[in-house]
mmCIF file of C-alpha atoms in Angstrom:
data_model
loop_
_atom_site.group_PDB
_atom_site.id
_atom_site.type_symbol
_atom_site.label_atom_id
_atom_site.label_comp_id
_atom_site.label_asym_id
_atom_site.label_seq_id
_atom_site.Cartn_x
_atom_site.Cartn_y
_atom_site.Cartn_z
ATOM 1 C CA MET A 1 -26.201 32.705 20.594
ATOM 2 C CA SER A 2 -23.197 33.993 18.649
ATOM 3 C CA GLN A 3 -20.024 31.938 18.567
ATOM 4 C CA PRO A 4 -17.009 33.247 20.569
ATOM 5 C CA GLU A 5 -14.285 34.860 18.511
ATOM 6 C CA THR A 6 -11.320 32.784 17.391
ATOM 7 C CA LEU A 7 -8.059 34.709 17.097
ATOM 8 C CA VAL A 8 -5.353 32.772 15.283
ATOM 9 C CA ILE A 9 -1.641 33.583 15.299
ATOM 10 C CA VAL A 10 0.568 31.970 12.660
ATOM 11 C CA GLY A 11 4.130 31.880 13.931
ATOM 12 C CA ALA A 12 5.156 31.019 17.491
ATOM 13 C CA GLY A 13 8.271 33.168 17.718
ATOM 14 C CA GLN A 14 8.855 36.428 19.570
ATOM 15 C CA ALA A 15 6.137 38.434 17.783
ATOM 16 C CA GLY A 16 3.572 35.630 17.809
ATOM 17 C CA GLY A 17 4.279 34.648 21.391
ATOM 18 C CA ARG A 18 4.091 38.234 22.609
ATOM 19 C CA ALA A 19 0.802 38.707 20.755
ATOM 20 C CA ALA A 20 -0.703 35.620 22.375
ATOM 21 C CA LEU A 21 0.447 36.717 25.815
ATOM 22 C CA THR A 22 -0.953 40.224 25.240
ATOM 23 C CA LEU A 23 -4.357 38.846 24.267
ATOM 24 C CA CYS A 24 -4.465 36.974 27.573
ATOM 25 C CA GLU A 25 -3.315 39.978 29.580
ATOM 26 C CA ALA A 26 -5.950 42.147 27.882
ATOM 27 C CA GLY A 27 -8.687 39.818 29.120
ATOM 28 C CA PHE A 28 -9.743 38.275 25.801
ATOM 29 C CA THR A 29 -12.139 35.428 26.608
ATOM 30 C CA GLY A 30 -12.492 33.814 23.195
ATOM 31 C CA ARG A 31 -10.352 31.132 21.602
ATOM 32 C CA ILE A 32 -6.633 31.839 21.020
ATOM 33 C CA VAL A 33 -4.782 29.499 18.662
ATOM 34 C CA LEU A 34 -0.994 29.746 18.254
ATOM 35 C CA ILE A 35 0.429 27.801 15.309
ATOM 36 C CA GLY A 36 4.158 27.085 15.073
ATOM 37 C CA ASP A 37 6.390 24.749 13.099
ATOM 38 C CA GLU A 38 8.686 24.086 16.074
ATOM 39 C CA ALA A 39 8.052 21.801 19.044
ATOM 40 C CA HIS A 40 8.940 24.475 21.593
ATOM 41 C CA LEU A 41 6.977 27.184 23.355
ATOM 42 C CA PRO A 42 7.707 30.712 22.068
ATOM 43 C CA TYR A 43 11.230 31.806 22.978
ATOM 44 C CA GLU A 44 13.563 34.754 22.492
ATOM 45 C CA ARG A 45 16.122 34.396 19.712
ATOM 46 C CA PRO A 46 18.980 36.724 20.834
ATOM 47 C CA PRO A 47 20.410 34.172 23.333
ATOM 48 C CA LEU A 48 20.740 31.562 20.575
ATOM 49 C CA SER A 49 24.031 33.019 19.346
ATOM 50 C CA LYS A 50 25.262 34.037 22.781
ATOM 51 C CA ALA A 51 24.287 32.573 26.181
ATOM 52 C CA LEU A 52 22.602 29.429 24.808
ATOM 53 C CA LEU A 53 25.450 28.756 22.378
ATOM 54 C CA LYS A 54 28.003 29.148 25.174
ATOM 55 C CA GLY A 55 26.095 26.777 27.428
ATOM 56 C CA GLU A 56 25.370 29.511 29.975
ATOM 57 C CA THR A 57 21.592 29.088 29.831
ATOM 58 C CA ASP A 58 18.949 26.690 28.551
ATOM 59 C CA LEU A 59 15.894 27.023 26.367
ATOM 60 C CA ALA A 60 13.496 27.184 29.319
ATOM 61 C CA ALA A 61 15.207 30.374 30.505
ATOM 62 C CA CYS A 62 14.714 31.906 27.035
ATOM 63 C CA SER A 63 11.008 31.052 26.799
ATOM 64 C CA LEU A 64 8.278 33.681 27.009
ATOM 65 C CA PHE A 65 6.149 31.275 29.063
ATOM 66 C CA SER A 66 6.840 28.622 31.652
ATOM 67 C CA GLU A 67 5.116 25.337 30.852
ATOM 68 C CA ALA A 68 2.743 25.853 33.785
ATOM 69 C CA SER A 69 1.818 29.442 32.887
ATOM 70 C CA PHE A 70 1.233 28.467 29.276
ATOM 71 C CA ILE A 71 -1.151 25.688 30.273
ATOM 72 C CA ALA A 72 -2.929 28.071 32.629
ATOM 73 C CA SER A 73 -3.324 30.653 29.856
ATOM 74 C CA GLY A 74 -5.657 28.431 27.865
ATOM 75 C CA ILE A 75 -3.851 29.184 24.593
ATOM 76 C CA GLU A 76 -4.110 26.316 22.120
ATOM 77 C CA HIS A 77 -0.645 25.564 20.781
ATOM 78 C CA PHE A 78 -0.491 23.719 17.465
ATOM 79 C CA LYS A 79 3.109 22.402 17.492
ATOM 80 C CA CYS A 80 5.128 21.238 14.490
ATOM 81 C CA VAL A 81 2.362 22.387 12.135
ATOM 82 C CA ARG A 82 2.509 24.690 9.144
ATOM 83 C CA VAL A 83 -0.254 26.652 7.464
ATOM 84 C CA SER A 84 -0.397 25.563 3.847
ATOM 85 C CA ALA A 85 -3.026 28.042 2.609
ATOM 86 C CA ILE A 86 -5.104 31.035 3.678
ATOM 87 C CA ASP A 87 -8.549 31.806 2.303
ATOM 88 C CA PRO A 88 -9.140 35.446 3.338
ATOM 89 C CA ALA A 89 -12.658 35.547 1.905
ATOM 90 C CA ALA A 90 -13.793 32.493 3.879
ATOM 91 C CA HIS A 91 -11.646 33.374 6.940
ATOM 92 C CA THR A 92 -10.152 29.874 6.979
ATOM 93 C CA LEU A 93 -6.716 28.264 7.056
ATOM 94 C CA ARG A 94 -5.623 24.919 5.668
ATOM 95 C CA LEU A 95 -2.984 23.186 7.794
ATOM 96 C CA SER A 96 -0.164 20.853 6.816
ATOM 97 C CA ASP A 97 -1.874 17.949 8.614
ATOM 98 C CA GLY A 98 -4.843 18.258 6.245
ATOM 99 C CA SER A 99 -7.206 19.920 8.709
ATOM 100 C CA SER A 100 -8.768 23.366 8.385
ATOM 101 C CA LEU A 101 -9.334 26.130 10.906
ATOM 102 C CA GLY A 102 -11.592 29.147 10.867
ATOM 103 C CA TYR A 103 -10.610 32.501 12.303
ATOM 104 C CA SER A 104 -12.299 35.750 13.277
ATOM 105 C CA LYS A 105 -9.011 37.626 13.044
ATOM 106 C CA LEU A 106 -5.604 36.431 11.984
ATOM 107 C CA LEU A 107 -2.047 37.543 12.785
ATOM 108 C CA LEU A 108 0.781 36.529 10.455
ATOM 109 C CA ALA A 109 4.063 36.423 12.357
ATOM 110 C CA MET A 110 5.940 33.715 10.479
ATOM 111 C CA GLY A 111 9.348 35.381 10.641
ATOM 112 C CA GLY A 112 11.793 34.052 8.098
ATOM 113 C CA ALA A 113 14.315 31.387 7.222
ATOM 114 C CA SER A 114 18.085 31.520 6.947
ATOM 115 C CA ARG A 115 19.424 32.436 3.542
ATOM 116 C CA THR A 116 21.282 29.425 2.238
ATOM 117 C CA LEU A 117 24.728 29.150 0.712
ATOM 118 C CA ASP A 118 25.175 27.590 -2.710
ATOM 119 C CA LEU A 119 26.796 24.271 -1.825
ATOM 120 C CA GLN A 120 27.455 23.490 -5.474
ATOM 121 C CA GLY A 121 24.954 20.638 -5.431
ATOM 122 C CA ARG A 122 26.709 18.729 -2.673
ATOM 123 C CA GLY A 123 25.371 17.451 0.657
ATOM 124 C CA PHE A 124 27.978 18.435 3.233
ATOM 125 C CA ASN A 125 27.092 17.287 6.754
ATOM 126 C CA ASN A 126 29.120 19.912 8.657
ATOM 127 C CA VAL A 127 27.361 23.007 7.278
ATOM 128 C CA ARG A 128 25.272 24.760 9.903
ATOM 129 C CA TYR A 129 22.764 27.624 10.075
ATOM 130 C CA LEU A 130 21.496 29.408 13.180
ATOM 131 C CA ARG A 131 17.837 30.376 13.188
ATOM 132 C CA THR A 132 16.132 28.097 15.698
ATOM 133 C CA ALA A 133 16.752 26.706 19.168
ATOM 134 C CA ASP A 134 17.392 23.283 17.646
ATOM 135 C CA ASP A 135 20.027 24.868 15.381
ATOM 136 C CA ALA A 136 21.710 26.360 18.451
ATOM 137 C CA VAL A 137 21.691 23.071 20.384
ATOM 138 C CA THR A 138 23.205 21.237 17.413
ATOM 139 C CA LEU A 139 25.883 23.875 16.862
ATOM 140 C CA GLU A 140 26.744 24.147 20.570
ATOM 141 C CA LYS A 141 27.786 20.485 20.617
ATOM 142 C CA LYS A 142 30.238 21.127 17.784
ATOM 143 C CA LEU A 143 32.012 24.102 19.357
ATOM 144 C CA THR A 144 34.671 22.266 21.333
ATOM 145 C CA PRO A 145 38.171 23.616 22.048
ATOM 146 C CA GLY A 146 40.352 23.526 18.942
ATOM 147 C CA THR A 147 37.453 23.177 16.494
ATOM 148 C CA ARG A 148 38.171 25.114 13.308
ATOM 149 C CA LEU A 149 35.006 27.130 12.688
ATOM 150 C CA VAL A 150 34.625 29.005 9.422
ATOM 151 C CA VAL A 151 31.868 31.638 9.447
ATOM 152 C CA VAL A 152 30.482 32.843 6.132
ATOM 153 C CA GLY A 153 29.082 36.336 6.694
ATOM 154 C CA GLY A 154 30.336 39.218 8.819
ATOM 155 C CA GLY A 155 26.959 40.430 10.056
ATOM 156 C CA PHE A 156 25.573 40.172 13.578
ATOM 157 C CA ILE A 157 24.776 36.452 13.607
ATOM 158 C CA GLY A 158 28.158 35.513 12.188
ATOM 159 C CA LEU A 159 30.097 37.806 14.531
ATOM 160 C CA GLU A 160 28.126 36.831 17.642
ATOM 161 C CA VAL A 161 28.732 33.156 16.870
ATOM 162 C CA ALA A 162 32.417 33.972 16.294
ATOM 163 C CA SER A 163 32.565 35.643 19.712
ATOM 164 C CA SER A 164 30.872 32.718 21.453
ATOM 165 C CA ALA A 165 33.052 30.176 19.651
ATOM 166 C CA ARG A 166 36.267 31.963 20.604
ATOM 167 C CA GLU A 167 35.162 32.001 24.229
ATOM 168 C CA ARG A 168 34.735 28.230 23.925
ATOM 169 C CA GLY A 169 38.270 27.829 22.601
ATOM 170 C CA CYS A 170 37.544 27.389 18.886
ATOM 171 C CA GLU A 171 39.761 28.625 16.077
ATOM 172 C CA VAL A 172 37.568 31.015 14.098
ATOM 173 C CA THR A 173 37.795 32.489 10.609
ATOM 174 C CA VAL A 174 35.163 34.943 9.307
ATOM 175 C CA LEU A 175 34.665 35.379 5.558
ATOM 176 C CA GLU A 176 32.897 38.630 4.668
ATOM 177 C CA ALA A 177 32.229 39.462 1.024
ATOM 178 C CA GLY A 178 31.881 43.201 1.695
ATOM 179 C CA SER A 179 34.537 45.794 2.408
ATOM 180 C CA ARG A 180 33.615 46.056 6.115
ATOM 181 C CA LEU A 181 31.695 44.213 8.823
ATOM 182 C CA ALA A 182 27.933 44.632 9.274
ATOM 183 C CA ALA A 183 27.969 47.360 6.638
ATOM 184 C CA ARG A 184 24.230 47.117 5.966
ATOM 185 C CA ALA A 185 23.339 48.093 9.530
ATOM 186 C CA LEU A 186 26.272 50.022 11.002
ATOM 187 C CA PRO A 187 28.350 53.146 10.332
ATOM 188 C CA GLU A 188 32.016 52.779 9.464
ATOM 189 C CA ARG A 189 33.355 53.573 12.929
ATOM 190 C CA LEU A 190 31.328 50.783 14.542
ATOM 191 C CA SER A 191 32.406 48.385 11.800
ATOM 192 C CA GLU A 192 36.017 49.257 12.569
ATOM 193 C CA ALA A 193 35.464 48.787 16.310
ATOM 194 C CA LEU A 194 34.068 45.297 15.650
ATOM 195 C CA LEU A 195 36.948 44.434 13.316
ATOM 196 C CA THR A 196 39.591 45.586 15.808
ATOM 197 C CA LEU A 197 37.974 43.744 18.719
ATOM 198 C CA HIS A 198 37.481 40.425 16.925
ATOM 199 C CA ARG A 199 41.003 40.416 15.520
ATOM 200 C CA ARG A 200 42.375 41.237 18.973
ATOM 201 C CA LYS A 201 40.462 38.244 20.325
ATOM 202 C CA GLY A 202 42.127 35.966 17.765
ATOM 203 C CA VAL A 203 39.518 35.777 15.009
ATOM 204 C CA THR A 204 40.918 35.724 11.474
ATOM 205 C CA ILE A 205 38.774 38.008 9.319
ATOM 206 C CA HIS A 206 38.895 38.200 5.533
ATOM 207 C CA LEU A 207 37.125 41.238 4.031
ATOM 208 C CA GLY A 208 36.217 41.208 0.345
ATOM 209 C CA ALA A 209 36.338 37.406 0.544
ATOM 210 C CA GLN A 210 34.974 35.483 -2.425
ATOM 211 C CA ILE A 211 34.486 31.730 -2.106
ATOM 212 C CA ALA A 212 35.863 29.892 -5.122
ATOM 213 C CA ARG A 213 34.908 26.369 -4.022
ATOM 214 C CA LEU A 214 34.255 24.116 -1.051
ATOM 215 C CA ASN A 215 36.695 21.226 -0.776
ATOM 216 C CA GLY A 216 35.647 17.874 0.612
ATOM 217 C CA THR A 217 33.358 14.916 -0.016
ATOM 218 C CA ASP A 218 30.708 14.448 2.663
ATOM 219 C CA ARG A 219 32.237 17.256 4.781
ATOM 220 C CA VAL A 220 33.661 20.675 3.960
ATOM 221 C CA GLN A 221 37.326 20.141 4.729
ATOM 222 C CA SER A 222 38.458 23.561 3.533
ATOM 223 C CA VAL A 223 37.175 26.687 1.828
ATOM 224 C CA ALA A 224 39.118 27.885 -1.191
ATOM 225 C CA LEU A 225 39.021 31.649 -1.729
ATOM 226 C CA ALA A 226 39.324 33.486 -5.011
ATOM 227 C CA SER A 227 42.534 35.024 -3.617
ATOM 228 C CA GLY A 228 44.117 31.580 -3.712
ATOM 229 C CA GLU A 229 44.073 31.066 0.052
ATOM 230 C CA CYS A 230 42.578 27.854 1.455
ATOM 231 C CA VAL A 231 40.939 27.945 4.893
ATOM 232 C CA PRO A 232 40.781 24.625 6.803
ATOM 233 C CA CYS A 233 37.371 23.824 8.241
ATOM 234 C CA ASP A 234 35.747 21.476 10.753
ATOM 235 C CA VAL A 235 32.408 23.316 10.923
ATOM 236 C CA LEU A 236 31.034 25.819 8.401
ATOM 237 C CA LEU A 237 28.501 28.278 9.842
ATOM 238 C CA VAL A 238 26.513 30.248 7.269
ATOM 239 C CA GLY A 239 25.243 33.615 8.501
ATOM 240 C CA ILE A 240 24.260 35.569 5.400
ATOM 241 C CA GLY A 241 20.910 36.921 6.528
ATOM 242 C CA MET A 242 17.327 35.742 6.487
ATOM 243 C CA GLN A 243 14.544 35.499 3.936
ATOM 244 C CA PRO A 244 11.084 36.599 5.162
ATOM 245 C CA ASN A 245 8.388 33.930 4.872
ATOM 246 C CA VAL A 246 6.055 35.823 2.547
ATOM 247 C CA GLU A 247 5.011 32.962 0.239
ATOM 248 C CA LEU A 248 1.894 32.038 2.196
ATOM 249 C CA ALA A 249 0.621 35.620 2.182
ATOM 250 C CA ARG A 250 1.519 36.149 -1.467
ATOM 251 C CA GLU A 251 -0.317 32.999 -2.545
ATOM 252 C CA ALA A 252 -3.374 34.205 -0.596
ATOM 253 C CA GLY A 253 -3.387 37.438 -2.606
ATOM 254 C CA LEU A 254 -2.115 39.747 0.140
ATOM 255 C CA SER A 255 0.015 42.709 -0.833
ATOM 256 C CA THR A 256 3.710 41.873 -0.387
ATOM 257 C CA GLY A 257 7.091 43.399 -1.121
ATOM 258 C CA SER A 258 10.194 42.514 0.859
ATOM 259 C CA GLY A 259 7.680 41.478 3.524
ATOM 260 C CA ILE A 260 3.917 41.446 4.080
ATOM 261 C CA LYS A 261 2.747 45.020 3.572
ATOM 262 C CA VAL A 262 0.657 46.591 6.328
ATOM 263 C CA ASP A 263 -0.804 49.991 7.148
ATOM 264 C CA ALA A 264 0.011 52.058 10.236
ATOM 265 C CA TYR A 265 -2.212 49.767 12.328
ATOM 266 C CA LEU A 266 -0.397 46.602 11.156
ATOM 267 C CA ARG A 267 -3.392 45.587 9.019
ATOM 268 C CA THR A 268 -2.641 43.762 5.783
ATOM 269 C CA SER A 269 -4.549 44.242 2.528
ATOM 270 C CA ALA A 270 -6.968 41.440 3.538
ATOM 271 C CA PRO A 271 -9.814 42.118 5.992
ATOM 272 C CA ASP A 272 -9.164 40.979 9.583
ATOM 273 C CA VAL A 273 -5.584 39.918 8.794
ATOM 274 C CA TYR A 274 -2.602 41.562 10.539
ATOM 275 C CA ALA A 275 1.169 41.045 10.334
ATOM 276 C CA ALA A 276 4.012 41.632 12.786
ATOM 277 C CA GLY A 277 7.705 40.976 13.343
ATOM 278 C CA ASP A 278 10.445 40.082 10.860
ATOM 279 C CA VAL A 279 7.948 39.372 8.077
ATOM 280 C CA CYS A 280 6.111 42.703 8.405
ATOM 281 C CA GLU A 281 6.754 45.613 6.007
ATOM 282 C CA PHE A 282 5.348 48.730 7.655
ATOM 283 C CA PRO A 283 5.184 52.491 6.961
ATOM 284 C CA ARG A 284 7.412 54.899 8.841
ATOM 285 C CA GLY A 285 7.443 58.696 9.121
ATOM 286 C CA ASP A 286 9.432 59.106 5.897
ATOM 287 C CA GLY A 287 6.522 57.658 3.927
ATOM 288 C CA GLN A 288 8.506 54.578 2.923
ATOM 289 C CA LEU A 289 7.872 50.962 3.855
ATOM 290 C CA HIS A 290 10.437 49.319 6.106
ATOM 291 C CA ARG A 291 11.116 45.902 7.578
ATOM 292 C CA GLN A 292 13.106 45.271 10.767
ATOM 293 C CA GLU A 293 14.692 42.027 11.924
ATOM 294 C CA THR A 294 15.096 42.891 15.609
ATOM 295 C CA TRP A 295 13.872 41.622 18.968
ATOM 296 C CA ARG A 296 12.616 45.084 19.827
ATOM 297 C CA ASN A 297 10.499 45.348 16.689
ATOM 298 C CA ALA A 298 9.002 41.872 17.105
ATOM 299 C CA GLU A 299 8.192 42.593 20.740
ATOM 300 C CA ALA A 300 6.521 45.951 20.036
ATOM 301 C CA GLN A 301 4.625 44.870 16.929
ATOM 302 C CA GLY A 302 3.433 41.606 18.458
ATOM 303 C CA ARG A 303 1.939 43.474 21.380
ATOM 304 C CA LEU A 304 0.367 46.241 19.278
ATOM 305 C CA ALA A 305 -1.061 43.856 16.684
ATOM 306 C CA ALA A 306 -2.814 41.928 19.440
ATOM 307 C CA LEU A 307 -4.340 45.065 20.914
ATOM 308 C CA ASN A 308 -5.466 46.281 17.491
ATOM 309 C CA MET A 309 -7.058 42.897 16.821
ATOM 310 C CA LEU A 310 -9.109 43.614 19.937
ATOM 311 C CA GLY A 311 -10.203 47.000 18.549
ATOM 312 C CA GLN A 312 -7.649 49.436 19.976
ATOM 313 C CA SER A 313 -6.782 51.094 16.596
ATOM 314 C CA GLU A 314 -3.407 52.520 17.607
ATOM 315 C CA PRO A 315 -0.774 53.288 14.943
ATOM 316 C CA PHE A 316 2.685 51.740 15.166
ATOM 317 C CA ASN A 317 5.251 54.472 15.819
ATOM 318 C CA SER A 318 7.802 52.764 18.054
ATOM 319 C CA VAL A 319 11.365 54.085 17.806
ATOM 320 C CA PRO A 320 13.534 51.334 16.241
ATOM 321 C CA GLY A 321 16.596 49.955 17.950
ATOM 322 C CA PHE A 322 18.762 46.888 18.494
ATOM 323 C CA TRP A 323 21.763 45.621 20.423
ATOM 324 C CA SER A 324 24.542 43.098 19.885
ATOM 325 C CA ASP A 325 27.091 41.641 22.330
ATOM 326 C CA HIS A 326 30.680 40.684 21.498
ATOM 327 C CA TYR A 327 32.986 39.410 24.240
ATOM 328 C CA GLU A 328 33.010 42.077 26.954
ATOM 329 C CA PHE A 329 31.762 44.802 24.574
ATOM 330 C CA GLY A 330 28.254 45.708 23.493
ATOM 331 C CA LEU A 331 26.779 47.953 20.840
ATOM 332 C CA GLN A 332 23.343 49.507 20.830
ATOM 333 C CA THR A 333 21.422 51.677 18.393
ATOM 334 C CA VAL A 334 18.200 53.634 18.558
ATOM 335 C CA GLY A 335 16.277 55.612 15.972
ATOM 336 C CA VAL A 336 17.182 55.872 12.307
ATOM 337 C CA LEU A 337 20.851 55.794 11.285
ATOM 338 C CA ALA A 338 20.185 57.834 8.159
ATOM 339 C CA ALA A 339 22.897 57.844 5.508
ATOM 340 C CA ASP A 340 22.416 61.568 4.832
ATOM 341 C CA ALA A 341 22.447 62.622 8.500
ATOM 342 C CA ARG A 342 25.186 64.692 10.084
ATOM 343 C CA ILE A 343 27.077 62.454 12.518
ATOM 344 C CA ILE A 344 28.330 63.901 15.789
ATOM 345 C CA GLU A 345 30.945 61.823 17.623
ATOM 346 C CA ARG A 346 30.895 61.801 21.411
ATOM 347 C CA GLU A 347 33.800 59.999 23.085
ATOM 348 C CA GLY A 348 33.375 57.769 26.145
ATOM 349 C CA ALA A 349 35.471 55.789 28.583
ATOM 350 C CA GLU A 350 37.445 52.605 27.796
ATOM 351 C CA ASP A 351 37.333 53.017 24.001
ATOM 352 C CA GLY A 352 33.595 53.638 24.119
ATOM 353 C CA PHE A 353 31.772 56.244 22.031
ATOM 354 C CA LEU A 354 28.415 57.512 20.848
ATOM 355 C CA LEU A 355 27.535 58.483 17.283
ATOM 356 C CA LEU A 356 24.645 60.955 17.128
ATOM 357 C CA TYR A 357 22.664 61.379 13.892
ATOM 358 C CA MET A 358 21.277 64.860 13.318
ATOM 359 C CA ASP A 359 18.849 66.080 10.661
ATOM 360 C CA ALA A 360 19.005 69.433 8.863
ATOM 361 C CA HIS A 361 17.193 71.108 11.779
ATOM 362 C CA SER A 362 19.671 69.849 14.422
ATOM 363 C CA LYS A 363 17.126 67.337 15.712
ATOM 364 C CA LEU A 364 18.397 63.962 16.853
ATOM 365 C CA VAL A 365 17.046 61.169 14.645
ATOM 366 C CA GLY A 366 19.294 58.278 15.654
ATOM 367 C CA ALA A 367 22.205 57.185 17.821
ATOM 368 C CA SER A 368 24.586 54.272 18.059
ATOM 369 C CA GLY A 369 26.929 53.431 20.905
ATOM 370 C CA TRP A 370 29.858 51.149 21.705
ATOM 371 C CA GLY A 371 31.256 50.353 25.117
ATOM 372 C CA VAL A 372 32.216 47.779 27.717
ATOM 373 C CA GLY A 373 29.312 45.690 28.967
ATOM 374 C CA ASN A 374 26.090 47.628 29.156
ATOM 375 C CA SER A 375 27.837 50.977 29.612
ATOM 376 C CA VAL A 376 26.119 52.725 26.691
ATOM 377 C CA ALA A 377 22.594 51.636 27.653
ATOM 378 C CA LYS A 378 21.839 54.710 29.773
ATOM 379 C CA ASP A 379 23.012 57.137 27.079
ATOM 380 C CA ILE A 380 21.083 55.276 24.381
ATOM 381 C CA LYS A 381 17.929 55.501 26.500
ATOM 382 C CA LEU A 382 18.475 59.245 26.910
ATOM 383 C CA CYS A 383 19.000 59.518 23.151
ATOM 384 C CA GLU A 384 15.684 57.760 22.583
ATOM 385 C CA ARG A 385 13.942 60.375 24.707
ATOM 386 C CA LEU A 386 15.761 63.159 22.849
ATOM 387 C CA ILE A 387 14.599 61.663 19.539
ATOM 388 C CA GLU A 388 11.024 61.568 20.806
ATOM 389 C CA SER A 389 11.258 65.202 21.997
ATOM 390 C CA GLN A 390 11.787 66.402 18.398
ATOM 391 C CA VAL A 391 13.545 69.603 19.524
ATOM 392 C CA SER A 392 16.612 71.237 18.012
ATOM 393 C CA LEU A 393 19.766 70.567 20.030
ATOM 394 C CA PRO A 394 23.092 72.426 20.410
ATOM 395 C CA VAL A 395 25.455 70.354 18.283
ATOM 396 C CA GLU A 396 28.617 71.567 20.001
ATOM 397 C CA GLN A 397 27.285 70.443 23.385
ATOM 398 C CA LEU A 398 26.296 67.036 22.042
ATOM 399 C CA ALA A 399 29.891 66.497 20.975
ATOM 400 C CA ASP A 400 31.198 67.437 24.447
ATOM 401 C CA ALA A 401 31.219 64.373 26.719
ATOM 402 C CA SER A 402 31.384 66.644 29.760
ATOM 403 C CA VAL A 403 27.906 67.983 28.925
ATOM 404 C CA SER A 404 25.220 65.755 30.385
ATOM 405 C CA LEU A 405 22.706 64.262 27.954
ATOM 406 C CA LYS A 406 20.246 64.268 30.830
ATOM 407 C CA GLY A 407 20.777 68.017 31.165
ATOM 408 C CA LEU A 408 20.116 68.479 27.461
ATOM 409 C CA LEU A 409 16.951 66.429 27.838
ATOM 410 C CA ARG A 410 15.784 68.586 30.730
ATOM 411 C CA GLY A 411 16.441 71.650 28.563
ATOM 412 C CA ALA A 412 14.402 70.092 25.774
ATOM 413 C CA HIS A 413 11.408 69.788 28.111
ATOM 414 C CA ALA A 414 11.848 73.222 29.718
#
């Protein structure tokens, strides 16, 4: 009698958790092993910098499983364990506790780790990062009214923490080395909208900020800038991006670049090994390899990788997108915000707007929106369907807010 298959998932985050859940939903009857270096069940990361940090929710509400449903699923959860080596030829893993584990198929969804700030060789005890639920719980306790929070990095993590901290009554300063906020991911108009909003809410923002030194002994008491200004500090939050966890795959001989390279089916260069989520470098329609650090990407790739491990053989072609919340405003994007695209601006209510990215054939390839609450969600969803339609659109009507996007979509399908 042949042995039942063992499907192993390394990484118990959004992508890994979704993959495990998908295997169960698809009726897989073999052994499912989920390996994670945290003590918690898989959870969603977006609330860490928002609702969880503000004390509006708890970790259980962010989890992909309830404790009872996870037990009922039969998934074996190896907590607080790391994989120290992969042997693709033997289809085995070596674990940090010294044990080994065989697999029939393997999914690598290890995500990444926070990029660290050069602390000049000193061990400051008030420097914080935000990558895990434990990070969020620790930081939340520090964000009391009047606390002087200095955020290094004007990207999404830094700005979302700044928003949450201001709502908790903290004094917040953001230090961004670049010339504008979130420049790597957003167009200039959205960067300006973020800058205006955060300053209006009382956040001090320094653009082009260069840190000269950190003052203090066991704690950072102030941050000295190259400009000569000194920023007082009770808590220093570092939000300068993440580094994909590719070392394990690289040491096993898998093809890697900025992430673990996969084909259209999320298969790595090793037989029976797949990758998904933040660590996955995948091909897109432009022929280039890309990596995305978004909830949406982790969710979609985790699900598809699981199905392909079961023999579905479906290529990954999900339209990219992300969202970010700041005070009462939210921004959303969908598709590709190509640098060489023609941008059409479409004005909305209450300082809201849409930016529509058109290719040379007047086809919509991407869109980004800004508005109060979730007000842009409907338009972004319509834009996603317009992107998928791949039809040429009347540019002058796209720019006219009185022309319904739904009407344009109906015309595209006529």
